[in-house]
Short mmCIF file of C-alpha atoms and ligand atoms in Angstrom, two decimals:
data_model
loop_
_atom_site.label_atom_id
_atom_site.label_comp_id
_atom_site.label_asym_id
_atom_site.label_seq_id
_atom_site.Cartn_x
_atom_site.Cartn_y
_atom_site.Cartn_z
CA MET A 1 53.33 137.03 125.31
CA VAL A 2 50.38 139.38 125.20
CA SER A 3 47.52 137.52 126.70
CA ASN A 4 43.97 138.34 127.50
CA MET A 5 43.64 135.30 129.74
CA ARG A 6 42.37 135.97 133.23
CA MET A 7 43.04 133.66 136.16
CA VAL A 8 39.50 134.07 137.47
CA ASP A 9 38.13 132.52 134.27
CA LEU A 10 40.51 129.57 134.54
CA ILE A 11 39.49 128.95 138.16
CA GLU A 12 35.85 128.98 137.07
CA LYS A 13 36.56 126.61 134.19
CA LYS A 14 38.26 124.08 136.49
CA ARG A 15 35.59 124.56 139.15
CA ASP A 16 33.00 123.54 136.56
CA GLY A 17 34.94 120.43 135.57
CA LYS A 18 36.09 121.55 132.12
CA GLU A 19 39.47 120.73 130.60
CA LEU A 20 42.17 123.42 130.50
CA SER A 21 44.33 123.78 127.40
CA LYS A 22 48.11 123.64 127.25
CA GLU A 23 48.27 127.47 126.91
CA GLU A 24 45.98 127.95 129.89
CA ILE A 25 48.05 125.67 132.10
CA GLN A 26 51.26 127.39 130.99
CA PHE A 27 49.67 130.76 131.81
CA ILE A 28 48.81 129.58 135.34
CA ILE A 29 52.24 128.13 136.13
CA LYS A 30 54.17 131.01 134.59
CA GLY A 31 52.00 133.58 136.36
CA TYR A 32 52.26 131.83 139.70
CA THR A 33 56.04 131.48 139.41
CA ASP A 34 56.61 135.16 138.50
CA GLY A 35 54.16 136.40 141.13
CA SER A 36 51.57 137.90 138.78
CA ILE A 37 49.03 135.34 139.99
CA PRO A 38 48.53 135.74 143.77
CA ASP A 39 48.34 132.94 146.33
CA TYR A 40 44.59 133.41 146.88
CA GLN A 41 43.77 132.70 143.25
CA MET A 42 46.18 129.78 143.09
CA SER A 43 44.62 128.37 146.29
CA ALA A 44 41.17 128.50 144.73
CA TRP A 45 42.49 126.79 141.61
CA THR A 46 44.23 123.97 143.52
CA MET A 47 41.04 123.39 145.51
CA ALA A 48 39.10 123.17 142.24
CA VAL A 49 41.66 120.62 141.01
CA TYR A 50 41.31 118.74 144.29
CA PHE A 51 37.58 118.26 143.67
CA GLN A 52 37.45 118.05 139.87
CA GLY A 53 40.69 116.19 139.14
CA MET A 54 42.67 116.58 135.93
CA THR A 55 42.60 114.82 132.57
CA GLU A 56 45.61 112.89 131.26
CA SER A 57 46.48 115.76 128.96
CA GLU A 58 46.18 118.38 131.72
CA ARG A 59 48.46 116.32 133.98
CA ALA A 60 51.12 116.07 131.28
CA GLU A 61 50.93 119.82 130.52
CA LEU A 62 51.09 120.75 134.20
CA THR A 63 54.15 118.57 134.68
CA MET A 64 55.99 120.07 131.70
CA ALA A 65 55.00 123.63 132.65
CA MET A 66 56.59 123.02 136.07
CA VAL A 67 59.69 121.47 134.45
CA HIS A 68 60.15 124.66 132.41
CA SER A 69 59.56 127.01 135.36
CA GLY A 70 63.27 126.83 136.21
CA ASP A 71 66.57 125.23 135.22
CA THR A 72 66.71 121.82 133.63
CA ILE A 73 69.72 119.55 133.70
CA ASP A 74 71.14 118.54 130.34
CA LEU A 75 72.60 115.05 130.54
CA SER A 76 72.85 114.58 126.78
CA ALA A 77 76.66 114.48 127.00
CA ILE A 78 76.33 111.20 128.90
CA ASN A 79 76.24 108.12 126.70
CA GLY A 80 73.29 105.80 127.07
CA VAL A 81 69.79 105.98 128.51
CA LYS A 82 69.80 107.83 131.85
CA VAL A 83 67.38 105.97 134.09
CA ASP A 84 66.48 107.50 137.42
CA LYS A 85 64.72 105.86 140.35
CA HIS A 86 62.35 107.63 142.67
CA SER A 87 60.92 106.33 145.89
CA THR A 88 57.87 107.92 147.47
CA GLY A 89 59.57 107.85 150.83
CA GLY A 90 60.08 105.28 153.47
CA VAL A 91 61.93 104.48 156.64
CA GLY A 92 65.45 103.10 156.54
CA ASP A 93 65.19 102.86 152.77
CA THR A 94 68.69 101.94 151.70
CA THR A 95 67.72 101.13 148.10
CA THR A 96 69.29 104.21 146.47
CA LEU A 97 72.70 103.46 148.01
CA VAL A 98 72.56 99.92 146.67
CA LEU A 99 70.93 100.52 143.28
CA GLY A 100 73.39 103.12 142.01
CA PRO A 101 76.52 100.95 142.12
CA LEU A 102 74.49 97.82 141.31
CA VAL A 103 73.06 98.97 137.97
CA ALA A 104 76.23 100.95 137.13
CA ALA A 105 78.11 97.65 137.38
CA VAL A 106 76.12 96.29 134.43
CA GLY A 107 76.67 99.45 132.38
CA VAL A 108 73.57 101.56 133.13
CA PRO A 109 74.65 105.22 133.54
CA VAL A 110 73.61 106.61 136.94
CA ALA A 111 73.68 110.42 137.02
CA LYS A 112 72.08 111.12 140.34
CA MET A 113 71.09 114.43 141.80
CA SER A 114 70.37 114.03 145.48
CA GLY A 115 69.38 115.98 148.54
CA ARG A 116 69.65 115.94 152.28
CA GLY A 117 66.97 114.42 154.43
CA LEU A 118 64.36 115.91 156.73
CA GLY A 119 62.85 113.70 159.45
CA HIS A 120 63.51 109.95 159.93
CA THR A 121 67.11 109.50 158.73
CA GLY A 122 69.29 111.47 156.39
CA GLY A 123 68.95 111.67 152.63
CA THR A 124 71.29 109.86 150.26
CA ILE A 125 73.94 112.58 150.51
CA ASP A 126 73.92 112.53 154.31
CA LYS A 127 74.36 108.76 154.27
CA LEU A 128 77.23 108.89 151.78
CA GLU A 129 78.95 111.54 153.89
CA ALA A 130 79.35 108.88 156.58
CA VAL A 131 82.28 107.88 154.34
CA GLU A 132 85.24 110.10 155.30
CA GLY A 133 86.06 112.69 152.63
CA PHE A 134 83.14 111.93 150.31
CA HIS A 135 81.60 115.07 148.82
CA VAL A 136 79.04 116.03 146.18
CA GLU A 137 80.24 119.56 145.52
CA ILE A 138 81.51 118.87 142.02
CA GLU A 139 81.24 120.91 138.82
CA ASN A 140 78.77 119.82 136.15
CA GLU A 141 81.57 118.97 133.71
CA GLU A 142 83.23 116.78 136.31
CA PHE A 143 79.90 115.10 137.09
CA ILE A 144 79.37 114.23 133.43
CA ARG A 145 82.96 113.05 133.01
CA LEU A 146 82.62 110.75 136.04
CA VAL A 147 79.37 109.20 134.81
CA ASN A 148 80.88 108.54 131.38
CA GLU A 149 83.99 107.04 132.96
CA ASN A 150 82.60 105.11 135.96
CA LYS A 151 78.88 104.94 135.07
CA ILE A 152 78.00 106.59 138.38
CA ALA A 153 78.26 109.95 140.15
CA VAL A 154 76.14 111.92 142.60
CA ILE A 155 75.84 115.70 142.62
CA GLY A 156 74.06 118.01 145.09
CA GLN A 157 70.73 119.58 144.17
CA SER A 158 71.03 122.67 141.99
CA GLY A 159 69.32 125.78 143.29
CA ASN A 160 66.65 126.52 140.75
CA LEU A 161 64.98 123.26 139.71
CA THR A 162 61.17 123.44 139.40
CA PRO A 163 60.58 126.68 141.38
CA ALA A 164 56.87 126.43 140.48
CA ASP A 165 56.66 123.12 142.31
CA LYS A 166 58.42 124.51 145.39
CA LYS A 167 56.00 127.42 145.61
CA LEU A 168 52.95 125.31 144.84
CA TYR A 169 53.89 122.57 147.30
CA SER A 170 54.21 125.11 150.14
CA LEU A 171 50.85 126.59 149.21
CA ARG A 172 49.19 123.15 149.08
CA ASP A 173 50.62 122.36 152.48
CA VAL A 174 48.61 125.17 154.10
CA THR A 175 45.45 124.92 151.98
CA ALA A 176 44.60 121.23 152.49
CA THR A 177 45.38 120.37 148.87
CA VAL A 178 48.47 118.18 149.23
CA ASN A 179 46.43 115.03 148.95
CA SER A 180 45.41 115.27 145.30
CA ILE A 181 46.72 112.56 142.98
CA PRO A 182 47.19 114.78 139.88
CA LEU A 183 49.04 117.37 141.97
CA ILE A 184 51.28 114.83 143.75
CA ALA A 185 52.02 112.97 140.52
CA SER A 186 52.94 116.09 138.54
CA SER A 187 55.01 117.43 141.44
CA ILE A 188 57.13 114.30 141.68
CA MET A 189 57.46 113.76 137.92
CA SER A 190 58.42 117.38 137.20
CA LYS A 191 61.42 117.09 139.53
CA LYS A 192 62.67 113.86 137.95
CA ILE A 193 62.30 115.21 134.41
CA ALA A 194 63.96 118.54 135.23
CA ALA A 195 66.88 116.56 136.68
CA GLY A 196 67.45 115.02 133.24
CA ALA A 197 65.98 111.52 133.42
CA ASP A 198 65.28 109.79 130.08
CA ALA A 199 63.44 106.96 131.83
CA ILE A 200 62.11 106.53 135.35
CA VAL A 201 61.49 103.60 137.69
CA LEU A 202 59.18 104.49 140.55
CA ASP A 203 59.01 102.76 143.90
CA VAL A 204 55.60 103.62 145.30
CA LYS A 205 55.36 102.63 148.94
CA THR A 206 52.19 101.37 150.52
CA GLY A 207 51.23 100.67 154.13
CA ALA A 208 51.41 102.27 157.55
CA GLY A 209 54.79 103.94 157.02
CA ALA A 210 53.92 105.33 153.59
CA PHE A 211 52.33 108.45 152.16
CA MET A 212 49.60 106.24 150.66
CA LYS A 213 48.23 103.85 153.28
CA THR A 214 46.10 101.60 151.08
CA LEU A 215 46.98 99.51 148.04
CA ASP A 216 44.19 101.18 146.01
CA ASP A 217 45.52 104.69 146.66
CA SER A 218 49.09 103.61 145.97
CA ARG A 219 48.02 102.03 142.70
CA ASP A 220 46.19 105.21 141.62
CA LEU A 221 49.23 107.36 142.38
CA ALA A 222 51.55 104.93 140.60
CA GLN A 223 49.34 104.80 137.50
CA ALA A 224 49.08 108.60 137.42
CA MET A 225 52.87 109.01 137.49
CA VAL A 226 53.51 106.21 134.99
CA ASN A 227 51.03 107.74 132.55
CA ILE A 228 52.48 111.24 132.90
CA GLY A 229 55.98 109.94 132.25
CA ASN A 230 55.00 108.02 129.14
CA ASN A 231 52.77 110.82 127.84
CA VAL A 232 55.71 113.25 127.95
CA GLY A 233 58.12 110.82 126.28
CA ARG A 234 59.90 109.29 129.28
CA LYS A 235 59.55 105.53 129.62
CA THR A 236 58.25 105.05 133.14
CA MET A 237 57.09 102.09 135.22
CA ALA A 238 56.33 101.61 138.91
CA ILE A 239 56.61 98.96 141.55
CA ILE A 240 54.31 99.08 144.53
CA SER A 241 56.22 97.90 147.57
CA ASP A 242 55.40 97.33 151.20
CA MET A 243 56.18 99.93 153.85
CA SER A 244 54.20 98.43 156.69
CA GLN A 245 57.58 97.90 158.37
CA PRO A 246 61.01 99.46 157.72
CA LEU A 247 62.98 97.99 154.83
CA GLY A 248 66.06 95.96 155.75
CA PHE A 249 67.45 96.04 159.28
CA ALA A 250 69.41 99.31 159.48
CA ILE A 251 67.92 102.73 160.18
CA GLY A 252 70.62 105.36 160.50
CA ASN A 253 73.26 106.78 158.21
CA ALA A 254 76.52 104.84 158.78
CA LEU A 255 74.47 101.73 159.62
CA GLU A 256 72.74 101.98 156.25
CA VAL A 257 76.04 102.39 154.41
CA LYS A 258 77.21 99.16 156.05
CA GLU A 259 73.92 97.52 155.07
CA ALA A 260 74.38 98.70 151.48
CA ILE A 261 77.89 97.18 151.39
CA ASP A 262 76.52 93.84 152.62
CA THR A 263 73.71 93.95 150.07
CA LEU A 264 76.08 94.71 147.18
CA LYS A 265 78.00 91.59 148.23
CA GLY A 266 74.79 89.57 148.11
CA GLU A 267 74.78 89.28 151.91
CA GLY A 268 72.14 91.85 152.75
CA PRO A 269 68.68 91.52 154.29
CA GLU A 270 66.32 89.48 152.15
CA ASP A 271 63.68 92.19 151.67
CA LEU A 272 66.15 94.93 150.77
CA THR A 273 67.93 92.61 148.33
CA GLU A 274 64.67 91.56 146.72
CA LEU A 275 63.43 95.13 146.25
CA CYS A 276 66.78 96.22 144.81
CA LEU A 277 66.65 93.36 142.31
CA ALA A 278 63.05 94.18 141.36
CA LEU A 279 63.74 97.90 140.87
CA GLY A 280 67.20 97.36 139.42
CA SER A 281 66.08 94.84 136.82
CA ASN A 282 63.48 97.31 135.57
CA MET A 283 66.13 100.05 135.40
CA VAL A 284 68.38 97.76 133.34
CA LEU A 285 65.44 96.91 131.10
CA LEU A 286 64.44 100.56 130.50
CA ALA A 287 68.08 101.39 129.79
CA GLY A 288 67.97 98.82 126.99
CA LYS A 289 70.72 96.68 128.52
CA ALA A 290 68.66 93.50 128.68
CA SER A 291 65.81 92.02 126.69
CA SER A 292 63.74 90.79 129.61
CA ALA A 293 63.38 91.45 133.32
CA GLU A 294 64.58 87.89 134.00
CA GLU A 295 67.75 88.44 132.02
CA ALA A 296 68.31 91.77 133.80
CA ARG A 297 67.89 90.13 137.20
CA LYS A 298 70.45 87.45 136.31
CA MET A 299 72.93 90.15 135.29
CA LEU A 300 72.47 91.92 138.64
CA ILE A 301 72.86 88.76 140.70
CA GLU A 302 76.02 87.98 138.76
CA VAL A 303 77.68 91.33 139.62
CA MET A 304 76.73 90.86 143.27
CA GLU A 305 78.39 87.46 143.25
CA ASN A 306 81.53 88.29 141.25
CA GLY A 307 82.37 91.45 143.22
CA LYS A 308 81.77 93.94 140.38
CA ALA A 309 78.91 95.70 142.20
CA LEU A 310 81.11 96.31 145.23
CA GLU A 311 83.98 97.42 142.96
CA SER A 312 81.65 99.96 141.37
CA PHE A 313 80.77 101.34 144.84
CA LYS A 314 84.49 101.67 145.67
CA THR A 315 85.32 103.45 142.43
CA PHE A 316 82.40 105.83 142.91
CA LEU A 317 83.34 106.68 146.51
CA SER A 318 87.00 107.35 145.76
CA ALA A 319 86.23 109.37 142.62
CA GLN A 320 84.35 111.81 144.86
CA GLY A 321 87.02 111.99 147.57
CA GLY A 322 85.73 109.21 149.81
CA ASP A 323 87.89 106.76 151.73
CA ALA A 324 86.87 103.55 149.93
CA SER A 325 88.77 101.39 152.40
CA VAL A 326 85.57 101.46 154.54
CA ILE A 327 84.19 98.89 152.15
CA ASP A 328 86.62 96.26 153.38
CA GLN A 329 86.86 97.76 156.86
CA PRO A 330 83.37 99.01 157.74
CA GLU A 331 84.56 99.58 161.34
CA LYS A 332 86.12 102.78 159.93
CA LEU A 333 82.61 104.23 159.51
CA PRO A 334 81.45 106.53 162.35
CA GLN A 335 80.76 104.36 165.42
CA ALA A 336 78.32 105.10 168.24
CA LYS A 337 79.67 105.16 171.80
CA TYR A 338 76.96 102.98 173.33
CA THR A 339 74.73 100.11 172.31
CA PHE A 340 71.60 98.90 174.08
CA GLU A 341 69.33 95.94 173.38
CA LEU A 342 65.56 96.27 173.38
CA GLU A 343 64.59 92.99 175.00
CA ALA A 344 61.31 91.26 174.21
CA LYS A 345 59.01 91.22 177.23
CA GLU A 346 57.26 88.00 176.22
CA ASP A 347 57.39 85.02 173.86
CA GLY A 348 55.48 85.23 170.59
CA TYR A 349 55.64 86.48 167.01
CA VAL A 350 56.40 90.00 165.86
CA SER A 351 53.13 91.29 164.42
CA GLU A 352 53.71 95.00 163.89
CA ILE A 353 56.68 97.37 163.44
CA VAL A 354 55.17 100.80 162.81
CA ALA A 355 57.62 102.16 160.25
CA ASP A 356 57.20 105.92 160.65
CA GLU A 357 57.30 105.75 164.46
CA ILE A 358 60.48 103.64 164.30
CA GLY A 359 61.88 106.33 162.02
CA THR A 360 60.99 108.94 164.61
CA ALA A 361 62.80 106.90 167.27
CA ALA A 362 65.94 106.97 165.09
CA MET A 363 65.51 110.72 164.74
CA LEU A 364 65.33 111.11 168.53
CA LEU A 365 68.76 109.47 168.69
CA GLY A 366 70.02 112.10 166.25
CA ALA A 367 69.99 110.11 162.99
CA GLY A 368 67.57 112.50 161.29
CA ARG A 369 66.77 116.20 161.24
CA ALA A 370 63.85 117.55 163.24
CA THR A 371 64.26 120.88 161.39
CA LYS A 372 66.28 121.91 158.34
CA GLU A 373 68.89 123.43 160.65
CA SER A 374 69.49 120.33 162.82
CA GLU A 375 72.88 118.62 162.71
CA ILE A 376 72.70 114.89 162.23
CA ASP A 377 74.76 112.27 163.99
CA LEU A 378 75.96 109.83 161.33
CA ALA A 379 76.89 107.08 163.81
CA VAL A 380 73.61 106.55 165.65
CA GLY A 381 70.54 104.54 164.71
CA LEU A 382 68.75 101.24 165.06
CA MET A 383 69.31 97.69 163.86
CA LEU A 384 66.16 95.61 163.78
CA ARG A 385 66.87 92.09 165.03
CA LYS A 386 63.38 90.81 164.20
CA LYS A 387 60.92 91.54 161.41
CA ILE A 388 57.18 90.93 161.12
CA GLY A 389 56.46 87.19 161.28
CA ASP A 390 59.64 86.29 163.19
CA GLU A 391 59.35 84.21 166.33
CA VAL A 392 60.80 85.83 169.45
CA LYS A 393 61.58 84.56 172.96
CA LYS A 394 61.30 86.66 176.09
CA GLY A 395 64.63 88.45 176.70
CA GLU A 396 65.79 88.18 173.09
CA SER A 397 66.73 91.41 171.37
CA LEU A 398 64.13 93.03 169.11
CA VAL A 399 66.33 96.00 168.23
CA THR A 400 69.90 97.13 168.92
CA ILE A 401 70.06 100.83 169.71
CA TYR A 402 73.26 102.67 168.66
CA ALA A 403 73.53 105.90 170.65
CA ASN A 404 75.95 108.62 171.62
CA SER A 405 74.10 109.31 174.86
CA ASN A 406 73.61 106.80 177.65
CA ASP A 407 70.05 107.88 178.32
CA VAL A 408 67.79 106.22 175.76
CA GLU A 409 64.69 105.64 177.89
CA ASP A 410 62.42 107.77 175.66
CA VAL A 411 63.68 105.91 172.59
CA LYS A 412 63.03 102.55 174.26
CA ASP A 413 59.51 103.63 175.23
CA LYS A 414 58.78 104.68 171.68
CA LEU A 415 60.11 101.38 170.32
CA TYR A 416 58.17 99.27 172.80
CA SER A 417 54.91 101.01 171.94
CA ASN A 418 55.46 100.53 168.21
CA ILE A 419 56.71 96.95 168.03
CA LYS A 420 53.94 94.51 168.81
CA VAL A 421 54.39 90.87 169.70
CA SER A 422 51.41 88.52 169.45
CA LYS A 423 50.79 84.98 170.71
CA GLU A 424 49.50 83.80 167.33
CA LYS A 425 51.71 83.08 164.37
CA VAL A 426 51.89 85.97 161.91
CA ASP A 427 52.73 85.91 158.19
CA ALA A 428 55.49 88.15 156.87
CA PRO A 429 53.91 90.87 154.66
CA LYS A 430 54.23 90.58 150.92
CA LEU A 431 57.09 92.85 149.77
CA VAL A 432 56.38 93.60 146.11
CA HIS A 433 52.65 93.99 145.60
CA GLU A 434 52.53 94.66 141.88
CA GLU A 435 54.05 96.37 138.87
CA VAL A 436 52.31 99.25 137.15
CA HIS A 437 52.80 99.92 133.43
CA PHE A 438 51.53 102.54 130.99
CA GLN A 439 47.80 102.35 130.27
CA LYS A 440 46.25 104.60 127.66
N1 URA B 1 56.09 114.60 147.30
C1 URA B 1 56.28 115.55 146.36
O1 URA B 1 57.39 115.75 145.87
N2 URA B 1 55.21 116.25 145.94
C2 URA B 1 53.99 116.06 146.43
O2 URA B 1 53.08 116.73 146.00
C3 URA B 1 53.81 115.09 147.43
C4 URA B 1 54.89 114.37 147.84
CA1 CA B 2 67.47 99.77 155.89
#
């Protein structure tokens, strides 16, 4: 394309609060990806976006320009509506492990591309690798065949998805422009769309352990993503859920696999089960497999109760080389050498469990990666014995620590300073705050 566009003019235009056209946004993203637009001009542009914001049409164009900056995954050979779920990050969030087999069991195709984790605990792939033999290194054709046959498969991240986003995200990180709703929303949505999703259910976390700390900010981010999705032809909705404390009880890879097994049997923690039903029923609805969220929820509860959800997890694990006997014998999962109880120092009610700090404590045990190069220990982690609002007696366990070292004093200190017990009764926080739908 011969173009007489100049980046300096586009920076000026955004600086002055004017709307950029589709061609202008494509020029910026293409030029930044191929290196013809330097970091210093892109930094000035992102700062202009930070202050001036972006219109609905600019957000949609930016998202699609990033989608087309690299490879896109073609899932058209898979029958049915491919619904993906994305969570804006949390601590001990076992939902992905549960949701895949759960919605697959009612016929929703789950073609999941997943990554490894950094920080807190592992990513979905790390967790699944706690099952002996399980692997995600499969060919595309095999991946598609498995989804058509079993309704669920997971593949590792391909190398060249949304390179523009990778480069831009690193730049934003060092130019104080991460925290811009249009930039966050287009970054997240571009990755989901490039990975082949026809429809998307978003789980936007709110609270102390989340990226967005207040309900207002979480709602704005959710609405921005939902509108982008719908404006580019992908049915998208969001649920805003609480992350003021970790979800479920387990934080750690093998522990979370065990928790997922329990939840698929309908015997999991109440909050994790509820969130999986809320997200799952919307996935079923967007996939066109039910006519109302209530009907979808009933279908999901049924497969939890009749064993089909667990069966779907087994089939999925063995199809990718995993030893599915762990489902009936979870003691075959990696086991930590030592356990320690964190005993309450006084009577009262649990009033605070600072999610991200609890995640860091699990990382100190080895459950997460401090750097990309760290090895993770699949066996270690934490099991919360109390959640916010629970009554506790002095000497009762607040947390069980699963460790492969017998010196966990620093972990205990971190836990004690981040789990508060108060004399007054405390209410359990609301789990699902609200749903967000498309608004023109
Ligand atoms: N997560 C992303 O993927 N992108 C952002 O910009 C922020 C959080
Ligand atoms: Ca959990």
